[in-house]
PDB file of C-alpha atoms and ligand atoms in Angstrom:
ATOM      1  CA  UNK A   1     239.207  89.301 127.710  1.00 98.00           C
ATOM      2  CA  UNK A   2     239.670  91.296 124.514  1.00 98.00           C
ATOM      3  CA  UNK A   3     241.781  94.434 124.442  1.00 98.00           C
ATOM      4  CA  UNK A   4     241.013  97.123 121.865  1.00 98.00           C
ATOM      5  CA  UNK A   5     243.098 100.176 121.101  1.00 98.00           C
ATOM      6  CA  UNK A   6     241.169 101.715 118.242  1.00 98.00           C
ATOM      7  CA  UNK A   7     237.639 102.972 117.782  1.00 98.00           C
ATOM      8  CA  UNK A   8     236.820 100.694 114.839  1.00 98.00           C
ATOM      9  CA  UNK A   9     237.757  97.410 116.507  1.00 98.00           C
ATOM     10  CA  UNK A  10     236.032  98.428 119.749  1.00 98.00           C
ATOM     11  CA  UNK A  11     232.894  99.440 117.845  1.00 98.00           C
ATOM     12  CA  UNK A  12     232.967  96.236 115.770  1.00 98.00           C
ATOM     13  CA  UNK A  13     233.031  94.137 118.962  1.00 98.00           C
ATOM     14  CA  UNK A  14     230.043  96.054 120.357  1.00 98.00           C
ATOM     15  CA  UNK A  15     228.089  95.671 117.129  1.00 98.00           C
ATOM     16  CA  UNK A  16     228.830  91.943 117.015  1.00 98.00           C
ATOM     17  CA  UNK A  17     227.704  91.564 120.638  1.00 98.00           C
ATOM     18  CA  UNK A  18     224.445  93.406 120.038  1.00 98.00           C
ATOM     19  CA  UNK A  19     223.823  91.378 116.874  1.00 98.00           C
ATOM     20  CA  UNK A  20     224.256  88.205 118.900  1.00 98.00           C
ATOM     21  CA  UNK A  21     221.581  89.419 121.341  1.00 98.00           C
ATOM     22  CA  UNK A  22     223.997  90.411 124.116  1.00 98.00           C
ATOM     23  CA  UNK A  23     223.722  93.647 126.084  1.00 99.00           C
ATOM     24  CA  UNK A  24     226.713  95.755 127.142  1.00 99.00           C
ATOM     25  CA  UNK A  25     227.601  97.544 130.368  1.00 99.00           C
ATOM     26  CA  UNK A  26     230.356 100.143 130.116  1.00 99.00           C
ATOM     27  CA  UNK A  27     232.556 101.210 133.031  1.00 99.00           C
ATOM     28  CA  UNK A  28     234.497 104.306 131.927  1.00 98.00           C
ATOM     29  CA  UNK A  29     237.710 104.863 133.942  1.00 98.00           C
ATOM     30  CA  UNK A  30     241.071 106.596 133.874  1.00 98.00           C
ATOM     31  CA  UNK A  31     242.759 103.467 135.239  1.00 98.00           C
ATOM     32  CA  UNK A  32     244.923 102.921 138.348  1.00 97.00           C
ATOM     33  CA  UNK A  33     242.196 100.755 139.793  1.00 97.00           C
ATOM     34  CA  UNK A  34     241.195 100.665 143.445  1.00 97.00           C
ATOM     35  CA  UNK A  35     238.241  98.966 145.135  1.00 97.00           C
ATOM     36  CA  UNK A  36     235.968 101.813 144.038  1.00 97.00           C
ATOM     37  CA  UNK A  37     236.584 100.929 140.366  1.00 98.00           C
ATOM     38  CA  UNK A  38     236.134  97.243 141.131  1.00 98.00           C
ATOM     39  CA  UNK A  39     232.749  97.961 142.723  1.00 98.00           C
ATOM     40  CA  UNK A  40     231.676  99.755 139.515  1.00 98.00           C
ATOM     41  CA  UNK A  41     232.773  96.711 137.499  1.00 98.00           C
ATOM     42  CA  UNK A  42     230.826  94.344 139.751  1.00 98.00           C
ATOM     43  CA  UNK A  43     227.706  96.450 139.164  1.00 98.00           C
ATOM     44  CA  UNK A  44     228.390  96.520 135.413  1.00 98.00           C
ATOM     45  CA  UNK A  45     228.876  92.773 135.267  1.00 98.00           C
ATOM     46  CA  UNK A  46     225.536  92.177 136.987  1.00 98.00           C
ATOM     47  CA  UNK A  47     223.658  94.773 134.929  1.00 98.00           C
ATOM     48  CA  UNK A  48     224.205  93.359 131.418  1.00 99.00           C
ATOM     49  CA  UNK A  49     225.399  90.162 129.763  1.00 98.00           C
ATOM     50  CA  UNK A  50     228.724  91.706 128.629  1.00 98.00           C
ATOM     51  CA  UNK A  51     230.967  94.284 130.238  1.00 98.00           C
ATOM     52  CA  UNK A  52     233.451  96.655 128.657  1.00 99.00           C
ATOM     53  CA  UNK A  53     235.843  98.800 130.690  1.00 99.00           C
ATOM     54  CA  UNK A  54     237.546 101.830 129.196  1.00 99.00           C
ATOM     55  CA  UNK A  55     240.915 103.077 130.441  1.00 98.00           C
ATOM     56  CA  UNK A  56     241.807 106.514 129.119  1.00 98.00           C
ATOM     57  CA  UNK A  57     243.469 109.391 130.962  1.00 98.00           C
ATOM     58  CA  UNK A  58     241.506 112.086 129.199  1.00 98.00           C
ATOM     59  CA  UNK A  59     243.699 115.162 128.600  1.00 98.00           C
ATOM     60  CA  UNK A  60     240.645 117.307 127.795  1.00 98.00           C
ATOM     61  CA  UNK A  61     239.434 117.192 131.393  1.00 98.00           C
ATOM     62  CA  UNK A  62     242.698 118.434 132.936  1.00 98.00           C
ATOM     63  CA  UNK A  63     243.418 122.156 133.274  1.00 96.00           C
ATOM     64  CA  UNK A  64     246.780 123.635 132.277  1.00 94.00           C
ATOM     65  CA  UNK A  65     248.213 123.505 135.810  1.00 91.00           C
ATOM     66  CA  UNK A  66     246.682 120.189 136.835  1.00 94.00           C
ATOM     67  CA  UNK A  67     248.163 116.719 137.299  1.00 91.00           C
ATOM     68  CA  UNK A  68     247.775 115.182 133.803  1.00 95.00           C
ATOM     69  CA  UNK A  69     251.484 114.286 133.512  1.00 94.00           C
ATOM     70  CA  UNK A  70     251.684 112.933 137.048  1.00 93.00           C
ATOM     71  CA  UNK A  71     248.412 110.968 136.934  1.00 95.00           C
ATOM     72  CA  UNK A  72     249.196 107.493 138.355  1.00 95.00           C
ATOM     73  CA  UNK A  73     249.090 104.512 135.966  1.00 96.00           C
ATOM     74  CA  UNK A  74     249.603 100.760 136.188  1.00 97.00           C
ATOM     75  CA  UNK A  75     248.141  99.219 133.050  1.00 98.00           C
ATOM     76  CA  UNK A  76     249.347  95.653 133.641  1.00 98.00           C
ATOM     77  CA  UNK A  77     247.772  95.517 137.082  1.00 98.00           C
ATOM     78  CA  UNK A  78     244.579  97.155 135.792  1.00 98.00           C
ATOM     79  CA  UNK A  79     244.217  94.571 133.008  1.00 98.00           C
ATOM     80  CA  UNK A  80     244.701  91.728 135.448  1.00 98.00           C
ATOM     81  CA  UNK A  81     242.087  93.149 137.845  1.00 98.00           C
ATOM     82  CA  UNK A  82     239.603  93.785 135.019  1.00 98.00           C
ATOM     83  CA  UNK A  83     240.035  90.241 133.745  1.00 98.00           C
ATOM     84  CA  UNK A  84     239.662  88.737 137.232  1.00 98.00           C
ATOM     85  CA  UNK A  85     236.441  90.601 137.826  1.00 98.00           C
ATOM     86  CA  UNK A  86     234.975  89.370 134.559  1.00 98.00           C
ATOM     87  CA  UNK A  87     235.397  92.182 132.009  1.00 98.00           C
ATOM     88  CA  UNK A  88     234.827  90.936 128.455  1.00 99.00           C
ATOM     89  CA  UNK A  89     236.588  93.835 126.775  1.00 99.00           C
ATOM     90  CA  UNK A  90     238.944  96.670 127.663  1.00 99.00           C
ATOM     91  CA  UNK A  91     239.124  99.766 125.490  1.00 99.00           C
ATOM     92  CA  UNK A  92     242.442 101.570 125.918  1.00 98.00           C
ATOM     93  CA  UNK A  93     242.898 104.062 123.102  1.00 98.00           C
ATOM     94  CA  UNK A  94     245.787 106.519 122.980  1.00 98.00           C
ATOM     95  CA  UNK A  95     245.359 110.288 122.872  1.00 98.00           C
ATOM     96  CA  UNK A  96     245.544 110.481 119.070  1.00 98.00           C
ATOM     97  CA  UNK A  97     242.809 107.881 118.668  1.00 98.00           C
ATOM     98  CA  UNK A  98     240.357 109.982 120.681  1.00 98.00           C
ATOM     99  CA  UNK A  99     241.594 113.435 119.689  1.00 98.00           C
ATOM    100  CA  UNK A 100     243.266 113.089 116.264  1.00 98.00           C
ATOM    101  CA  UNK A 101     245.018 116.029 114.637  1.00 98.00           C
ATOM    102  CA  UNK A 102     242.454 118.638 113.690  1.00 98.00           C
ATOM    103  CA  UNK A 103     239.940 117.532 116.333  1.00 98.00           C
ATOM    104  CA  UNK A 104     237.477 120.359 117.091  1.00 98.00           C
ATOM    105  CA  UNK A 105     234.169 119.171 118.566  1.00 98.00           C
ATOM    106  CA  UNK A 106     233.356 119.542 122.286  1.00 98.00           C
ATOM    107  CA  UNK A 107     230.235 118.944 124.362  1.00 98.00           C
ATOM    108  CA  UNK A 108     229.174 121.588 126.892  1.00 98.00           C
ATOM    109  CA  UNK A 109     226.243 121.859 129.279  1.00 98.00           C
ATOM    110  CA  UNK A 110     224.600 125.147 130.154  1.00 98.00           C
ATOM    111  CA  UNK A 111     224.060 125.119 133.941  1.00 98.00           C
ATOM    112  CA  UNK A 112     225.391 122.128 135.899  1.00 98.00           C
ATOM    113  CA  UNK A 113     229.111 122.795 135.232  1.00 98.00           C
ATOM    114  CA  UNK A 114     228.785 126.318 136.683  1.00 98.00           C
ATOM    115  CA  UNK A 115     228.670 124.907 140.232  1.00 98.00           C
ATOM    116  CA  UNK A 116     230.975 123.113 142.702  1.00 98.00           C
ATOM    117  CA  UNK A 117     234.142 121.762 140.984  1.00 98.00           C
ATOM    118  CA  UNK A 118     233.294 123.560 137.730  1.00 98.00           C
ATOM    119  CA  UNK A 119     234.028 126.935 139.342  1.00 98.00           C
ATOM    120  CA  UNK A 120     237.726 126.278 139.977  1.00 97.00           C
ATOM    121  CA  UNK A 121     238.021 123.813 137.055  1.00 97.00           C
ATOM    122  CA  UNK A 122     236.209 125.724 134.291  1.00 97.00           C
ATOM    123  CA  UNK A 123     237.083 123.363 131.407  1.00 97.00           C
ATOM    124  CA  UNK A 124     236.908 120.073 133.324  1.00 98.00           C
ATOM    125  CA  UNK A 125     233.318 119.062 132.616  1.00 98.00           C
ATOM    126  CA  UNK A 126     233.568 120.014 128.956  1.00 98.00           C
ATOM    127  CA  UNK A 127     236.362 117.420 128.757  1.00 98.00           C
ATOM    128  CA  UNK A 128     234.354 114.833 130.700  1.00 98.00           C
ATOM    129  CA  UNK A 129     231.167 115.370 128.659  1.00 99.00           C
ATOM    130  CA  UNK A 130     233.136 115.164 125.400  1.00 99.00           C
ATOM    131  CA  UNK A 131     234.976 111.950 126.173  1.00 99.00           C
ATOM    132  CA  UNK A 132     231.906 110.274 127.657  1.00 99.00           C
ATOM    133  CA  UNK A 133     229.874 111.212 124.556  1.00 99.00           C
ATOM    134  CA  UNK A 134     232.590 109.694 122.379  1.00 98.00           C
ATOM    135  CA  UNK A 135     232.721 106.514 124.490  1.00 99.00           C
ATOM    136  CA  UNK A 136     228.930 106.213 124.299  1.00 99.00           C
ATOM    137  CA  UNK A 137     229.047 106.607 120.514  1.00 98.00           C
ATOM    138  CA  UNK A 138     231.906 104.143 120.033  1.00 98.00           C
ATOM    139  CA  UNK A 139     230.731 101.427 122.451  1.00 98.00           C
ATOM    140  CA  UNK A 140     226.938 102.007 122.410  1.00 98.00           C
ATOM    141  CA  UNK A 141     226.425 100.564 125.895  1.00 99.00           C
ATOM    142  CA  UNK A 142     223.024  99.660 127.315  1.00 99.00           C
ATOM    143  CA  UNK A 143     224.164 100.587 130.835  1.00 99.00           C
ATOM    144  CA  UNK A 144     227.033 102.823 131.959  1.00 99.00           C
ATOM    145  CA  UNK A 145     228.274 102.895 135.558  1.00 99.00           C
ATOM    146  CA  UNK A 146     229.834 105.897 137.308  1.00 98.00           C
ATOM    147  CA  UNK A 147     230.890 106.493 140.913  1.00 98.00           C
ATOM    148  CA  UNK A 148     228.970 108.966 143.043  1.00 97.00           C
ATOM    149  CA  UNK A 149     232.091 110.406 144.680  1.00 98.00           C
ATOM    150  CA  UNK A 150     232.126 112.568 141.551  1.00 97.00           C
ATOM    151  CA  UNK A 151     228.510 113.527 142.247  1.00 98.00           C
ATOM    152  CA  UNK A 152     228.525 116.513 139.900  1.00 98.00           C
ATOM    153  CA  UNK A 153     230.002 114.393 137.100  1.00 98.00           C
ATOM    154  CA  UNK A 154     227.245 111.829 137.598  1.00 98.00           C
ATOM    155  CA  UNK A 155     224.538 114.532 137.398  1.00 98.00           C
ATOM    156  CA  UNK A 156     226.143 115.965 134.274  1.00 98.00           C
ATOM    157  CA  UNK A 157     226.244 112.567 132.590  1.00 98.00           C
ATOM    158  CA  UNK A 158     222.599 111.868 133.474  1.00 98.00           C
ATOM    159  CA  UNK A 159     221.660 115.233 131.968  1.00 98.00           C
ATOM    160  CA  UNK A 160     223.785 114.614 128.857  1.00 98.00           C
ATOM    161  CA  UNK A 161     222.187 111.197 128.401  1.00 98.00           C
ATOM    162  CA  UNK A 162     218.738 112.790 128.582  1.00 98.00           C
ATOM    163  CA  UNK A 163     219.502 115.879 126.478  1.00 98.00           C
ATOM    164  CA  UNK A 164     221.266 113.993 123.690  1.00 98.00           C
ATOM    165  CA  UNK A 165     218.833 111.026 123.661  1.00 98.00           C
ATOM    166  CA  UNK A 166     221.397 108.312 124.293  1.00 98.00           C
ATOM    167  CA  UNK A 167     218.802 106.193 126.087  1.00 98.00           C
ATOM    168  CA  UNK A 168     221.498 104.553 128.213  1.00 99.00           C
ATOM    169  CA  UNK A 169     220.734 103.283 131.704  1.00 98.00           C
ATOM    170  CA  UNK A 170     223.080 105.461 133.818  1.00 98.00           C
ATOM    171  CA  UNK A 171     223.881 103.861 137.173  1.00 98.00           C
ATOM    172  CA  UNK A 172     225.435 105.805 140.050  1.00 98.00           C
ATOM    173  CA  UNK A 173     227.421 103.558 142.385  1.00 98.00           C
ATOM    174  CA  UNK A 174     227.843 104.290 146.124  1.00 98.00           C
ATOM    175  CA  UNK A 175     231.139 105.807 147.342  1.00 98.00           C
ATOM    176  CA  UNK A 176     233.636 103.160 148.457  1.00 98.00           C
ATOM    177  CA  UNK A 177     235.735 104.122 151.481  1.00 98.00           C
ATOM    178  CA  UNK A 178     238.934 102.923 153.126  1.00 97.00           C
ATOM    179  CA  UNK A 179     238.365 101.434 156.609  1.00 96.00           C
ATOM    180  CA  UNK A 180     239.262 104.824 158.134  1.00 95.00           C
ATOM    181  CA  UNK A 181     236.560 106.578 156.056  1.00 97.00           C
ATOM    182  CA  UNK A 182     238.710 108.165 153.320  1.00 98.00           C
ATOM    183  CA  UNK A 183     236.837 107.998 150.011  1.00 98.00           C
ATOM    184  CA  UNK A 184     238.827 105.855 147.554  1.00 97.00           C
ATOM    185  CA  UNK A 185     240.517 107.814 144.788  1.00 97.00           C
ATOM    186  CA  UNK A 186     243.460 107.244 142.475  1.00 93.00           C
ATOM    187  CA  UNK A 187     244.709 110.621 143.742  1.00 94.00           C
ATOM    188  CA  UNK A 188     245.056 109.252 147.305  1.00 96.00           C
ATOM    189  CA  UNK A 189     248.377 107.907 145.973  1.00 94.00           C
ATOM    190  CA  UNK A 190     249.705 111.490 146.179  1.00 96.00           C
ATOM    191  CA  UNK A 191     249.136 111.715 149.960  1.00 97.00           C
ATOM    192  CA  UNK A 192     252.250 111.687 152.122  1.00 97.00           C
ATOM    193  CA  UNK A 193     251.921 109.775 155.433  1.00 95.00           C
ATOM    194  CA  UNK A 194     251.740 113.038 157.396  1.00 95.00           C
ATOM    195  CA  UNK A 195     248.841 114.231 155.182  1.00 97.00           C
ATOM    196  CA  UNK A 196     246.677 111.184 155.711  1.00 96.00           C
ATOM    197  CA  UNK A 197     245.118 112.442 158.968  1.00 96.00           C
ATOM    198  CA  UNK A 198     244.320 115.743 157.251  1.00 98.00           C
ATOM    199  CA  UNK A 199     242.672 113.867 154.370  1.00 98.00           C
ATOM    200  CA  UNK A 200     240.351 112.205 156.885  1.00 98.00           C
ATOM    201  CA  UNK A 201     238.950 115.626 157.800  1.00 98.00           C
ATOM    202  CA  UNK A 202     236.696 115.423 154.726  1.00 98.00           C
ATOM    203  CA  UNK A 203     234.802 112.246 155.600  1.00 98.00           C
ATOM    204  CA  UNK A 204     234.772 113.130 159.295  1.00 98.00           C
ATOM    205  CA  UNK A 205     233.297 116.535 158.563  1.00 98.00           C
ATOM    206  CA  UNK A 206     230.539 114.890 156.511  1.00 98.00           C
ATOM    207  CA  UNK A 207     229.643 112.792 159.552  1.00 98.00           C
ATOM    208  CA  UNK A 208     229.633 115.882 161.774  1.00 98.00           C
ATOM    209  CA  UNK A 209     227.341 117.706 159.359  1.00 98.00           C
ATOM    210  CA  UNK A 210     224.974 114.739 159.142  1.00 97.00           C
ATOM    211  CA  UNK A 211     224.639 114.699 162.930  1.00 97.00           C
ATOM    212  CA  UNK A 212     224.076 118.465 163.137  1.00 97.00           C
ATOM    213  CA  UNK A 213     221.320 118.327 160.536  1.00 97.00           C
ATOM    214  CA  UNK A 214     219.739 115.139 161.867  1.00 94.00           C
ATOM    215  CA  UNK A 215     219.479 116.774 165.274  1.00 92.00           C
ATOM    216  CA  UNK A 216     217.762 119.889 163.987  1.00 94.00           C
ATOM    217  CA  UNK A 217     220.229 122.449 162.522  1.00 96.00           C
ATOM    218  CA  UNK A 218     218.589 123.736 159.360  1.00 96.00           C
ATOM    219  CA  UNK A 219     220.711 126.771 158.451  1.00 98.00           C
ATOM    220  CA  UNK A 220     223.279 125.789 155.816  1.00 98.00           C
ATOM    221  CA  UNK A 221     225.622 128.629 156.778  1.00 98.00           C
ATOM    222  CA  UNK A 222     225.933 127.295 160.345  1.00 98.00           C
ATOM    223  CA  UNK A 223     226.742 123.769 159.165  1.00 98.00           C
ATOM    224  CA  UNK A 224     229.236 125.011 156.545  1.00 98.00           C
ATOM    225  CA  UNK A 225     231.001 127.313 159.003  1.00 98.00           C
ATOM    226  CA  UNK A 226     231.316 124.527 161.568  1.00 98.00           C
ATOM    227  CA  UNK A 227     232.948 122.094 159.152  1.00 98.00           C
ATOM    228  CA  UNK A 228     235.082 124.794 157.537  1.00 98.00           C
ATOM    229  CA  UNK A 229     236.618 125.501 160.951  1.00 98.00           C
ATOM    230  CA  UNK A 230     237.050 121.782 161.561  1.00 98.00           C
ATOM    231  CA  UNK A 231     238.855 121.136 158.253  1.00 98.00           C
ATOM    232  CA  UNK A 232     240.998 124.269 158.573  1.00 98.00           C
ATOM    233  CA  UNK A 233     242.124 122.955 161.963  1.00 98.00           C
ATOM    234  CA  UNK A 234     244.179 120.314 160.126  1.00 97.00           C
ATOM    235  CA  UNK A 235     247.587 121.058 158.612  1.00 97.00           C
ATOM    236  CA  UNK A 236     248.092 120.761 154.835  1.00 97.00           C
ATOM    237  CA  UNK A 237     244.430 121.512 154.010  1.00 98.00           C
ATOM    238  CA  UNK A 238     243.210 124.215 151.659  1.00 98.00           C
ATOM    239  CA  UNK A 239     239.462 124.308 151.064  1.00 98.00           C
ATOM    240  CA  UNK A 240     238.317 124.887 147.480  1.00 98.00           C
ATOM    241  CA  UNK A 241     234.593 124.831 148.342  1.00 98.00           C
ATOM    242  CA  UNK A 242     232.059 123.500 150.799  1.00 98.00           C
ATOM    243  CA  UNK A 243     228.553 123.562 149.366  1.00 98.00           C
ATOM    244  CA  UNK A 244     225.094 122.609 150.578  1.00 98.00           C
ATOM    245  CA  UNK A 245     222.896 122.461 147.527  1.00 98.00           C
ATOM    246  CA  UNK A 246     219.959 120.928 145.733  1.00 98.00           C
ATOM    247  CA  UNK A 247     220.967 117.378 144.704  1.00 98.00           C
ATOM    248  CA  UNK A 248     219.379 117.807 141.239  1.00 97.00           C
ATOM    249  CA  UNK A 249     220.188 121.375 140.181  1.00 98.00           C
ATOM    250  CA  UNK A 250     223.254 121.882 142.442  1.00 98.00           C
ATOM    251  CA  UNK A 251     221.903 125.356 143.301  1.00 98.00           C
ATOM    252  CA  UNK A 252     222.798 126.576 146.810  1.00 98.00           C
ATOM    253  CA  UNK A 253     220.269 125.842 149.561  1.00 98.00           C
ATOM    254  CA  UNK A 254     220.129 128.305 152.467  1.00 98.00           C
ATOM    255  CA  UNK A 255     217.799 126.146 154.539  1.00 97.00           C
ATOM    256  CA  UNK A 256     217.967 122.382 154.768  1.00 97.00           C
ATOM    257  CA  UNK A 257     214.219 121.799 154.517  1.00 95.00           C
ATOM    258  CA  UNK A 258     214.511 118.805 152.173  1.00 95.00           C
ATOM    259  CA  UNK A 259     217.354 116.331 151.447  1.00 96.00           C
ATOM    260  CA  UNK A 260     220.427 118.370 150.479  1.00 98.00           C
ATOM    261  CA  UNK A 261     223.786 117.526 148.938  1.00 98.00           C
ATOM    262  CA  UNK A 262     226.802 118.464 151.035  1.00 98.00           C
ATOM    263  CA  UNK A 263     229.787 118.449 148.676  1.00 98.00           C
ATOM    264  CA  UNK A 264     233.352 119.619 149.172  1.00 98.00           C
ATOM    265  CA  UNK A 265     236.736 119.813 147.505  1.00 98.00           C
ATOM    266  CA  UNK A 266     239.859 120.238 149.599  1.00 98.00           C
ATOM    267  CA  UNK A 267     243.474 120.341 148.486  1.00 98.00           C
ATOM    268  CA  UNK A 268     245.548 118.183 150.848  1.00 98.00           C
ATOM    269  CA  UNK A 269     249.208 118.479 149.906  1.00 97.00           C
ATOM    270  CA  UNK A 270     249.393 117.533 146.223  1.00 95.00           C
ATOM    271  CA  UNK A 271     246.031 115.748 146.224  1.00 96.00           C
ATOM    272  CA  UNK A 272     242.803 117.519 145.352  1.00 97.00           C
ATOM    273  CA  UNK A 273     240.194 115.472 147.226  1.00 98.00           C
ATOM    274  CA  UNK A 274     236.421 115.546 146.857  1.00 98.00           C
ATOM    275  CA  UNK A 275     233.707 113.953 148.957  1.00 98.00           C
ATOM    276  CA  UNK A 276     229.957 114.303 149.488  1.00 98.00           C
ATOM    277  CA  UNK A 277     226.916 113.024 151.291  1.00 98.00           C
ATOM    278  CA  UNK A 278     223.185 113.672 151.432  1.00 98.00           C
ATOM    279  CA  UNK A 279     221.972 115.589 154.497  1.00 97.00           C
ATOM    280  CA  UNK A 280     218.528 114.784 155.816  1.00 94.00           C
ATOM    281  CA  UNK A 281     216.691 116.740 158.491  1.00 85.00           C
ATOM    282  CA  UNK A 282     214.856 113.998 160.343  1.00 76.00           C
ATOM    283  CA  UNK A 283     212.206 116.403 161.724  1.00 74.00           C
ATOM    284  CA  UNK A 284     211.218 117.463 158.220  1.00 71.00           C
ATOM    285  CA  UNK A 285     211.895 114.211 156.307  1.00 60.00           C
ATOM    286  CA  UNK A 286     211.327 111.343 158.768  1.00 54.00           C
ATOM    287  CA  UNK A 287     212.791 108.083 157.488  1.00 53.00           C
TER     288      UNK A 287
HETATM  289  O1  PAF B   1     235.520 109.537 136.553  1.00 64.12           O
HETATM  290  C1  PAF B   1     236.452 109.342 135.746  1.00 64.12           C
HETATM  291  O2  PAF B   1     237.345 108.526 135.973  1.00 64.12           O
HETATM  292  C2  PAF B   1     236.496 110.165 134.474  1.00 64.12           C
HETATM  293  O3  PAF B   1     236.076 111.463 134.691  1.00 64.12           O
HETATM  294  C3  PAF B   1     235.731 109.516 133.303  1.00 64.12           C
HETATM  295  C4  PAF B   1     234.236 109.414 133.605  1.00 64.12           C
HETATM  296  C5  PAF B   1     236.293 108.144 133.017  1.00 64.12           C
HETATM  297  C6  PAF B   1     235.876 110.372 132.039  1.00 64.12           C
HETATM  298  O4  PAF B   1     237.215 110.501 131.667  1.00 64.12           O
END
């Protein structure tokens, strides 16, 4: 497995691969791998003949009071896991390589970032869209794989790919959960033992909502109120948002009369956790 720390050597590897008739899958990450990342890499490895993984804790996607400095890292372990799973290359640039002195170009989208996480994190998706654009330009992947726990991020990247004509096959991978249902996240490392039960309120509330909708509740406000009360019943939780919205546009849906995205962000102790699922009203959309 090759390790590249600068744009030129990473780009040269990609060009050489393409010249040799290989195709490249990219798995962009911020490191501190868990099984969710490994599932993305397995998909990447199957999708194309070569796989590159990027590890870069992107400062541009963290707000001033967020956890950039505390973000967990374990590069040696990450490299070992990437190699074991069959990565051909790892791109791990430093901050200056991606944002050199005098850097001034950023990528913004008009509508999608104005919803869900973008409301309390107003500069987050500008940072994500910028770094992903740069990674696409440097590595020129044929496929890029992203997790669907960050559902809004995935939608934004699909839109960016379309709007800016990258022509990359964007793959959204299913959420990977711990055995107790907690969606895997590098930020779960912040949870103290006494906060773990509270963290489970997210995935459990998704299940409750699914049942309510499957058995006929169609008013979004009723579903949202029910799970808000449920989550607030746990100590250490502070809800940022609970949204039931159109899975494409992310616009609020008042009535669940077609498949709807239920997405939420909840602060549990130091960890800001997100989770989501698709709600289907079986009377209206029989399986
Ligand atoms: O999902 C992530 O880990 C990051 O947002 C990404 C896509 C690697 C961009 O920094």
